[in-house]
Amino acid sequence: MPSTDPRVQMVVRVAERIIAVLGDDCTLPSHYVSAAVWPTSLSPSFYEEFFRGESDKIRPRQSDRKRPSEEYNASAVATSHLLPHRLESSNPNKVLTEQDWRIYVIDLPKINAFALPTRELFVYRGLIDLLNDDALLSGVIAHEIAHVTQRHAVENAGFLSLAALAFDCLRGISFAFTISFPLITDAMGSALNLIHNHVAGKAYSRKLEMEADSVGLRFMSMAGYNPHSMLDLWDVMALVEEEAAASGEPISITDRVPFLKTHPTSLQRQKNIDTLLPKAMKMYNDSPFRRLSPSAPKEAVSNS
């Protein structure tokens, strides 16, 4: 959607405030600030000259897949000041990428948002129209940005690799002890495959979602958005889920069984947020961004 659209401007307004506080959060991992990117965009001739004939061993393979920023124009760009001074280096492993965030507002009625590790934020028009409020939208955007700052994509990939190794060991052990009983061997193997494929990864995904809620709550509070809005957000999401179920939309088995879900329920999220609200309210009251909102004093009285 074009940058002149009011919905795009709302997303940019909220995202810029949340991104602005990232540099003030000393609890963020240091590797987020100074993360090098591989493969780099350097030309093949550079590798030939720099590594003197060894380039075939280290040159990154070219991929046909392109980043969204290479195929589509972003709706807007939110500038980050996490790395104001970038040192030059001829070492391709130390080439630092820009820390700006590209924002894409997708003109579809879907109620969803997500962020990529490449600092690209995607928000659907349907979600903006549903919330239509800066504070509610800040809960979503802060949550998605938290996934990136906490490197959840890398963490999840590492967990899946370890889980695969662990379940391979368990399969080997079960086979060794039940080799004389083929039916038991097959049953044990099927049970382990079921747990591995449908339970373990999704359970860890729910854990990452809860962590993103916690970190996102801190981000939105520091940015001057009332943390109670996160509770209101999940009230809205719960109503959307109820309306979808009441309208007869098909629900998969993974949505019916709690331990097969990739995301916690709205009630679980609200219980987790409730325990974090006292600390979040302190950050909210100390936020310098509250001076930008004329309704800040009124909010402070109503939540005290």
mmCIF file of C-alpha atoms in Angstrom:
data_model
loop_
_atom_site.group_PDB
_atom_site.id
_atom_site.type_symbol
_atom_site.label_atom_id
_atom_site.label_comp_id
_atom_site.label_asym_id
_atom_site.label_seq_id
_atom_site.Cartn_x
_atom_site.Cartn_y
_atom_site.Cartn_z
ATOM 1 C CA MET A 1 0.000 0.000 0.000
ATOM 2 C CA PRO A 2 1.279 3.551 -0.671
ATOM 3 C CA SER A 3 2.918 5.571 2.060
ATOM 4 C CA THR A 4 0.176 8.210 1.806
ATOM 5 C CA ASP A 5 -2.509 5.814 3.036
ATOM 6 C CA PRO A 6 -3.607 6.656 6.627
ATOM 7 C CA ARG A 7 -3.274 3.001 7.626
ATOM 8 C CA VAL A 8 0.340 2.937 6.477
ATOM 9 C CA GLN A 9 1.010 6.141 8.392
ATOM 10 C CA MET A 10 -0.479 4.581 11.524
ATOM 11 C CA VAL A 11 1.835 1.558 11.254
ATOM 12 C CA VAL A 12 4.857 3.782 10.616
ATOM 13 C CA ARG A 13 3.979 6.056 13.536
ATOM 14 C CA VAL A 14 3.754 3.127 15.949
ATOM 15 C CA ALA A 15 6.754 1.236 14.549
ATOM 16 C CA GLU A 16 9.058 4.255 14.689
ATOM 17 C CA ARG A 17 8.354 4.792 18.386
ATOM 18 C CA ILE A 18 8.994 1.139 19.213
ATOM 19 C CA ILE A 19 12.128 0.952 17.075
ATOM 20 C CA ALA A 20 13.412 4.123 18.730
ATOM 21 C CA VAL A 21 13.550 2.433 22.143
ATOM 22 C CA LEU A 22 15.587 -0.548 20.930
ATOM 23 C CA GLY A 23 18.828 1.383 21.286
ATOM 24 C CA ASP A 24 17.945 2.276 24.904
ATOM 25 C CA ASP A 25 17.245 -1.305 25.977
ATOM 26 C CA CYS A 26 20.499 -2.567 27.508
ATOM 27 C CA THR A 27 19.020 -6.062 27.954
ATOM 28 C CA LEU A 28 19.062 -6.755 24.210
ATOM 29 C CA PRO A 29 21.745 -9.211 23.057
ATOM 30 C CA SER A 30 24.853 -7.449 21.816
ATOM 31 C CA HIS A 31 24.971 -9.564 18.666
ATOM 32 C CA TYR A 32 21.806 -7.842 17.479
ATOM 33 C CA VAL A 33 23.580 -4.475 17.328
ATOM 34 C CA SER A 34 26.694 -5.670 15.513
ATOM 35 C CA ALA A 35 25.438 -8.621 13.487
ATOM 36 C CA ALA A 36 27.355 -9.331 10.293
ATOM 37 C CA VAL A 37 25.536 -10.842 7.344
ATOM 38 C CA TRP A 38 26.616 -13.850 5.290
ATOM 39 C CA PRO A 39 26.436 -14.145 2.349
ATOM 40 C CA THR A 40 27.473 -10.607 1.542
ATOM 41 C CA SER A 41 26.644 -8.612 -1.560
ATOM 42 C CA LEU A 42 30.283 -8.335 -2.626
ATOM 43 C CA SER A 43 31.101 -9.216 -6.216
ATOM 44 C CA PRO A 44 32.755 -12.580 -7.096
ATOM 45 C CA SER A 45 35.846 -10.714 -8.312
ATOM 46 C CA PHE A 46 36.393 -9.471 -4.760
ATOM 47 C CA TYR A 47 36.637 -13.023 -3.464
ATOM 48 C CA GLU A 48 39.050 -13.982 -6.260
ATOM 49 C CA GLU A 49 41.374 -11.126 -5.349
ATOM 50 C CA PHE A 50 41.019 -11.219 -1.559
ATOM 51 C CA PHE A 51 41.366 -14.974 -1.058
ATOM 52 C CA ARG A 52 43.851 -15.588 -3.880
ATOM 53 C CA GLY A 53 42.381 -18.607 -5.612
ATOM 54 C CA GLU A 54 40.552 -20.037 -2.596
ATOM 55 C CA SER A 55 37.268 -18.320 -3.440
ATOM 56 C CA ASP A 56 35.550 -21.507 -4.639
ATOM 57 C CA LYS A 57 35.767 -22.875 -1.116
ATOM 58 C CA ILE A 58 34.269 -19.869 0.639
ATOM 59 C CA ARG A 59 32.240 -17.920 -1.901
ATOM 60 C CA PRO A 60 28.550 -18.013 -0.898
ATOM 61 C CA ARG A 61 26.304 -19.892 -3.255
ATOM 62 C CA GLN A 62 23.958 -17.721 -5.265
ATOM 63 C CA SER A 63 20.283 -18.266 -4.538
ATOM 64 C CA ASP A 64 17.374 -17.647 -6.887
ATOM 65 C CA ARG A 65 15.255 -16.438 -3.989
ATOM 66 C CA LYS A 66 15.178 -12.704 -3.419
ATOM 67 C CA ARG A 67 14.445 -10.668 -0.356
ATOM 68 C CA PRO A 68 11.140 -8.768 -0.391
ATOM 69 C CA SER A 69 13.059 -5.487 -0.551
ATOM 70 C CA GLU A 70 14.604 -6.637 -3.849
ATOM 71 C CA GLU A 71 11.232 -7.363 -5.461
ATOM 72 C CA TYR A 72 8.810 -4.894 -3.879
ATOM 73 C CA ASN A 73 8.946 -1.301 -2.750
ATOM 74 C CA ALA A 74 8.403 -0.902 0.971
ATOM 75 C CA SER A 75 5.425 1.127 2.141
ATOM 76 C CA ALA A 76 7.831 3.025 4.399
ATOM 77 C CA VAL A 77 11.234 2.813 6.083
ATOM 78 C CA ALA A 78 11.733 3.345 9.803
ATOM 79 C CA THR A 79 15.265 4.521 10.544
ATOM 80 C CA SER A 80 17.115 2.943 13.450
ATOM 81 C CA HIS A 81 20.003 4.574 15.300
ATOM 82 C CA LEU A 82 21.314 1.377 16.860
ATOM 83 C CA LEU A 83 24.546 1.620 14.899
ATOM 84 C CA PRO A 84 25.179 5.302 14.093
ATOM 85 C CA HIS A 85 28.847 4.738 13.144
ATOM 86 C CA ARG A 86 29.815 1.738 11.039
ATOM 87 C CA LEU A 87 33.489 0.901 10.702
ATOM 88 C CA GLU A 88 34.757 0.033 7.258
ATOM 89 C CA SER A 89 36.316 -3.388 6.783
ATOM 90 C CA SER A 90 37.675 -5.424 3.874
ATOM 91 C CA ASN A 91 36.793 -8.643 5.685
ATOM 92 C CA PRO A 92 33.503 -9.986 4.213
ATOM 93 C CA ASN A 93 32.628 -11.523 7.589
ATOM 94 C CA LYS A 94 32.571 -8.051 9.152
ATOM 95 C CA VAL A 95 30.400 -6.254 6.640
ATOM 96 C CA LEU A 96 27.614 -4.719 8.728
ATOM 97 C CA THR A 97 24.172 -4.211 7.303
ATOM 98 C CA GLU A 98 21.970 -1.197 7.815
ATOM 99 C CA GLN A 99 19.749 -1.300 10.883
ATOM 100 C CA ASP A 100 16.742 0.384 9.282
ATOM 101 C CA TRP A 101 13.397 -1.438 9.215
ATOM 102 C CA ARG A 102 11.369 -1.748 6.024
ATOM 103 C CA ILE A 103 7.626 -1.738 6.575
ATOM 104 C CA TYR A 104 5.222 -3.440 4.176
ATOM 105 C CA VAL A 105 1.485 -2.904 4.582
ATOM 106 C CA ILE A 106 -0.268 -5.608 2.549
ATOM 107 C CA ASP A 107 -3.608 -4.683 0.999
ATOM 108 C CA LEU A 108 -5.447 -7.870 1.989
ATOM 109 C CA PRO A 109 -8.223 -8.417 4.575
ATOM 110 C CA LYS A 110 -6.242 -11.078 6.444
ATOM 111 C CA ILE A 111 -5.773 -10.485 10.183
ATOM 112 C CA ASN A 112 -2.064 -11.108 10.580
ATOM 113 C CA ALA A 113 1.390 -9.552 10.920
ATOM 114 C CA PHE A 114 4.921 -10.934 10.936
ATOM 115 C CA ALA A 115 8.548 -9.815 10.823
ATOM 116 C CA LEU A 116 11.610 -11.326 9.156
ATOM 117 C CA PRO A 117 15.114 -11.512 10.669
ATOM 118 C CA THR A 118 16.181 -9.097 7.907
ATOM 119 C CA ARG A 119 14.255 -6.323 9.740
ATOM 120 C CA GLU A 120 11.302 -6.363 7.379
ATOM 121 C CA LEU A 121 7.909 -5.892 9.022
ATOM 122 C CA PHE A 122 4.678 -6.990 7.305
ATOM 123 C CA VAL A 123 1.218 -5.916 8.476
ATOM 124 C CA TYR A 124 -2.040 -6.805 6.733
ATOM 125 C CA ARG A 125 -4.742 -4.232 6.092
ATOM 126 C CA GLY A 126 -7.326 -6.446 7.789
ATOM 127 C CA LEU A 127 -5.465 -6.265 11.095
ATOM 128 C CA ILE A 128 -5.146 -2.476 10.931
ATOM 129 C CA ASP A 129 -8.845 -2.064 10.137
ATOM 130 C CA LEU A 130 -9.775 -4.402 12.988
ATOM 131 C CA LEU A 131 -7.694 -2.648 15.660
ATOM 132 C CA ASN A 132 -7.762 0.943 14.346
ATOM 133 C CA ASP A 133 -5.905 2.161 17.433
ATOM 134 C CA ASP A 134 -2.249 3.029 17.977
ATOM 135 C CA ALA A 135 -2.036 1.406 21.415
ATOM 136 C CA LEU A 136 -3.587 -1.888 20.283
ATOM 137 C CA LEU A 137 -1.455 -1.952 17.146
ATOM 138 C CA SER A 138 1.670 -1.299 19.234
ATOM 139 C CA GLY A 139 1.105 -4.634 21.000
ATOM 140 C CA VAL A 140 1.232 -6.490 17.683
ATOM 141 C CA ILE A 141 4.210 -4.606 16.258
ATOM 142 C CA ALA A 142 6.205 -4.831 19.494
ATOM 143 C CA HIS A 143 5.546 -8.573 19.607
ATOM 144 C CA GLU A 144 6.802 -9.085 16.045
ATOM 145 C CA ILE A 145 9.869 -6.896 16.556
ATOM 146 C CA ALA A 146 10.657 -8.879 19.718
ATOM 147 C CA HIS A 147 10.840 -12.051 17.608
ATOM 148 C CA VAL A 148 13.614 -10.409 15.590
ATOM 149 C CA THR A 149 15.597 -8.870 18.449
ATOM 150 C CA GLN A 150 15.551 -12.152 20.390
ATOM 151 C CA ARG A 151 16.641 -14.089 17.273
ATOM 152 C CA HIS A 152 13.791 -16.547 17.589
ATOM 153 C CA ALA A 153 14.203 -17.829 14.029
ATOM 154 C CA VAL A 154 17.772 -18.933 14.802
ATOM 155 C CA GLU A 155 16.812 -20.272 18.222
ATOM 156 C CA ASN A 156 13.951 -22.323 16.796
ATOM 157 C CA ALA A 157 16.145 -23.767 14.038
ATOM 158 C CA GLY A 158 18.743 -24.769 16.639
ATOM 159 C CA PHE A 159 16.116 -26.414 18.819
ATOM 160 C CA LEU A 160 14.713 -28.401 15.898
ATOM 161 C CA SER A 161 18.197 -29.684 15.071
ATOM 162 C CA LEU A 162 18.813 -30.774 18.668
ATOM 163 C CA ALA A 163 15.354 -32.332 18.856
ATOM 164 C CA ALA A 164 16.015 -34.324 15.686
ATOM 165 C CA LEU A 165 19.277 -35.614 17.165
ATOM 166 C CA ALA A 166 17.642 -36.519 20.464
ATOM 167 C CA PHE A 167 14.754 -38.371 18.824
ATOM 168 C CA ASP A 168 17.163 -40.247 16.544
ATOM 169 C CA CYS A 169 18.926 -41.489 19.685
ATOM 170 C CA LEU A 170 15.600 -42.511 21.237
ATOM 171 C CA ARG A 171 14.601 -44.367 18.086
ATOM 172 C CA GLY A 172 17.896 -46.240 18.126
ATOM 173 C CA ILE A 173 17.484 -47.193 21.784
ATOM 174 C CA SER A 174 13.888 -48.335 21.322
ATOM 175 C CA PHE A 175 14.891 -50.393 18.289
ATOM 176 C CA ALA A 176 17.722 -52.059 20.194
ATOM 177 C CA PHE A 177 15.442 -53.109 23.070
ATOM 178 C CA THR A 178 12.442 -54.179 20.970
ATOM 179 C CA ILE A 179 14.129 -55.721 17.920
ATOM 180 C CA SER A 180 12.692 -59.141 18.800
ATOM 181 C CA PHE A 181 9.155 -57.724 18.830
ATOM 182 C CA PRO A 182 8.437 -56.099 15.441
ATOM 183 C CA LEU A 183 4.969 -54.859 16.390
ATOM 184 C CA ILE A 184 6.316 -53.108 19.477
ATOM 185 C CA THR A 185 9.205 -51.692 17.444
ATOM 186 C CA ASP A 186 6.817 -50.214 14.882
ATOM 187 C CA ALA A 187 4.530 -48.828 17.587
ATOM 188 C CA MET A 188 7.430 -47.204 19.447
ATOM 189 C CA GLY A 189 8.785 -45.722 16.242
ATOM 190 C CA SER A 190 5.392 -44.301 15.279
ATOM 191 C CA ALA A 191 4.891 -42.811 18.747
ATOM 192 C CA LEU A 192 8.321 -41.154 18.705
ATOM 193 C CA ASN A 193 7.715 -39.798 15.196
ATOM 194 C CA LEU A 194 4.379 -38.363 16.297
ATOM 195 C CA ILE A 195 5.915 -36.624 19.315
ATOM 196 C CA HIS A 196 8.832 -35.349 17.271
ATOM 197 C CA ASN A 197 6.837 -34.053 14.297
ATOM 198 C CA HIS A 198 3.737 -32.689 15.991
ATOM 199 C CA VAL A 199 4.462 -31.938 19.636
ATOM 200 C CA ALA A 200 8.087 -31.016 20.406
ATOM 201 C CA GLY A 201 8.546 -28.235 17.849
ATOM 202 C CA LYS A 202 5.156 -26.685 18.525
ATOM 203 C CA ALA A 203 5.687 -26.733 22.276
ATOM 204 C CA TYR A 204 8.924 -24.775 21.789
ATOM 205 C CA SER A 205 7.150 -22.420 19.395
ATOM 206 C CA ARG A 206 4.635 -21.611 22.140
ATOM 207 C CA LYS A 207 7.511 -20.877 24.497
ATOM 208 C CA LEU A 208 8.992 -18.402 21.988
ATOM 209 C CA GLU A 209 5.601 -16.750 21.548
ATOM 210 C CA MET A 210 5.327 -16.196 25.301
ATOM 211 C CA GLU A 211 8.815 -14.711 25.351
ATOM 212 C CA ALA A 212 7.919 -12.379 22.463
ATOM 213 C CA ASP A 213 4.868 -11.249 24.442
ATOM 214 C CA SER A 214 7.045 -10.449 27.454
ATOM 215 C CA VAL A 215 9.717 -8.590 25.491
ATOM 216 C CA GLY A 216 7.117 -6.863 23.321
ATOM 217 C CA LEU A 217 5.281 -5.668 26.430
ATOM 218 C CA ARG A 218 8.514 -4.056 27.603
ATOM 219 C CA PHE A 219 9.086 -2.412 24.224
ATOM 220 C CA MET A 220 5.606 -0.894 23.981
ATOM 221 C CA SER A 221 5.780 0.327 27.582
ATOM 222 C CA MET A 222 9.127 2.028 26.978
ATOM 223 C CA ALA A 223 7.652 3.597 23.831
ATOM 224 C CA GLY A 224 4.897 5.217 25.887
ATOM 225 C CA TYR A 225 1.998 2.897 25.051
ATOM 226 C CA ASN A 226 -0.159 1.779 27.963
ATOM 227 C CA PRO A 227 0.744 -1.890 28.652
ATOM 228 C CA HIS A 228 -2.883 -2.611 29.578
ATOM 229 C CA SER A 229 -3.556 -2.305 25.859
ATOM 230 C CA MET A 230 -1.860 -5.676 25.406
ATOM 231 C CA LEU A 231 -4.644 -7.264 27.474
ATOM 232 C CA ASP A 232 -7.239 -5.459 25.370
ATOM 233 C CA LEU A 233 -5.514 -6.718 22.232
ATOM 234 C CA TRP A 234 -5.919 -10.354 23.246
ATOM 235 C CA ASP A 235 -9.529 -9.698 24.218
ATOM 236 C CA VAL A 236 -10.085 -8.579 20.633
ATOM 237 C CA MET A 237 -8.218 -11.597 19.248
ATOM 238 C CA ALA A 238 -10.281 -13.945 21.436
ATOM 239 C CA LEU A 239 -13.486 -12.417 20.051
ATOM 240 C CA VAL A 240 -12.195 -12.877 16.499
ATOM 241 C CA GLU A 241 -11.504 -16.548 17.217
ATOM 242 C CA GLU A 242 -14.975 -17.010 18.717
ATOM 243 C CA GLU A 243 -16.666 -15.316 15.755
ATOM 244 C CA ALA A 244 -14.703 -17.481 13.325
ATOM 245 C CA ALA A 245 -15.785 -20.627 15.165
ATOM 246 C CA ALA A 246 -19.415 -19.448 15.368
ATOM 247 C CA SER A 247 -19.513 -18.688 11.649
ATOM 248 C CA GLY A 248 -18.733 -22.314 10.880
ATOM 249 C CA GLU A 249 -15.202 -21.838 9.549
ATOM 250 C CA PRO A 250 -13.344 -25.185 9.447
ATOM 251 C CA ILE A 251 -11.039 -25.734 12.422
ATOM 252 C CA SER A 252 -8.117 -28.119 12.069
ATOM 253 C CA ILE A 253 -7.179 -30.715 14.664
ATOM 254 C CA THR A 254 -4.105 -28.642 15.572
ATOM 255 C CA ASP A 255 -6.409 -25.805 16.672
ATOM 256 C CA ARG A 256 -8.570 -28.106 18.770
ATOM 257 C CA VAL A 257 -5.804 -29.856 20.735
ATOM 258 C CA PRO A 258 -3.812 -27.480 23.009
ATOM 259 C CA PHE A 259 -0.451 -29.278 22.810
ATOM 260 C CA LEU A 260 -0.572 -29.261 18.979
ATOM 261 C CA LYS A 261 -0.913 -25.481 18.737
ATOM 262 C CA THR A 262 2.012 -23.310 17.656
ATOM 263 C CA HIS A 263 0.654 -20.312 19.612
ATOM 264 C CA PRO A 264 -0.678 -20.045 23.175
ATOM 265 C CA THR A 265 -4.362 -19.305 23.670
ATOM 266 C CA SER A 266 -5.477 -15.729 24.269
ATOM 267 C CA LEU A 267 -6.273 -16.608 27.899
ATOM 268 C CA GLN A 268 -2.778 -18.017 28.470
ATOM 269 C CA ARG A 269 -1.251 -14.882 26.978
ATOM 270 C CA GLN A 270 -3.341 -12.636 29.223
ATOM 271 C CA LYS A 271 -2.349 -14.575 32.353
ATOM 272 C CA ASN A 272 1.310 -14.204 31.424
ATOM 273 C CA ILE A 273 0.898 -10.476 30.727
ATOM 274 C CA ASP A 274 -0.917 -9.943 34.046
ATOM 275 C CA THR A 275 2.166 -11.101 35.963
ATOM 276 C CA LEU A 276 4.368 -8.634 34.038
ATOM 277 C CA LEU A 277 2.125 -5.568 34.258
ATOM 278 C CA PRO A 278 3.593 -3.997 37.464
ATOM 279 C CA LYS A 279 7.082 -3.755 35.967
ATOM 280 C CA ALA A 280 5.675 -2.711 32.593
ATOM 281 C CA MET A 281 3.641 0.088 34.196
ATOM 282 C CA LYS A 282 6.806 1.465 35.792
ATOM 283 C CA MET A 283 8.495 1.561 32.370
ATOM 284 C CA TYR A 284 5.394 3.197 30.922
ATOM 285 C CA ASN A 285 5.306 5.901 33.607
ATOM 286 C CA ASP A 286 9.023 6.610 33.066
ATOM 287 C CA SER A 287 8.774 6.727 29.272
ATOM 288 C CA PRO A 288 9.765 10.070 27.717
ATOM 289 C CA PHE A 289 7.317 9.372 24.883
ATOM 290 C CA ARG A 290 4.379 9.966 27.206
ATOM 291 C CA ARG A 291 5.004 13.685 26.862
ATOM 292 C CA LEU A 292 4.015 13.319 23.208
ATOM 293 C CA SER A 293 0.504 12.208 24.145
ATOM 294 C CA PRO A 294 -1.934 14.777 25.546
ATOM 295 C CA SER A 295 -3.926 11.987 27.242
ATOM 296 C CA ALA A 296 -0.962 10.663 29.255
ATOM 297 C CA PRO A 297 -1.880 12.298 32.613
ATOM 298 C CA LYS A 298 -5.428 10.944 32.341
ATOM 299 C CA GLU A 299 -4.129 7.434 31.670
ATOM 300 C CA ALA A 300 -1.793 7.618 34.644
ATOM 301 C CA VAL A 301 -4.687 8.436 36.968
ATOM 302 C CA SER A 302 -6.952 5.712 35.604
ATOM 303 C CA ASN A 303 -4.298 3.013 35.970
ATOM 304 C CA SER A 304 -2.851 3.998 39.308
#
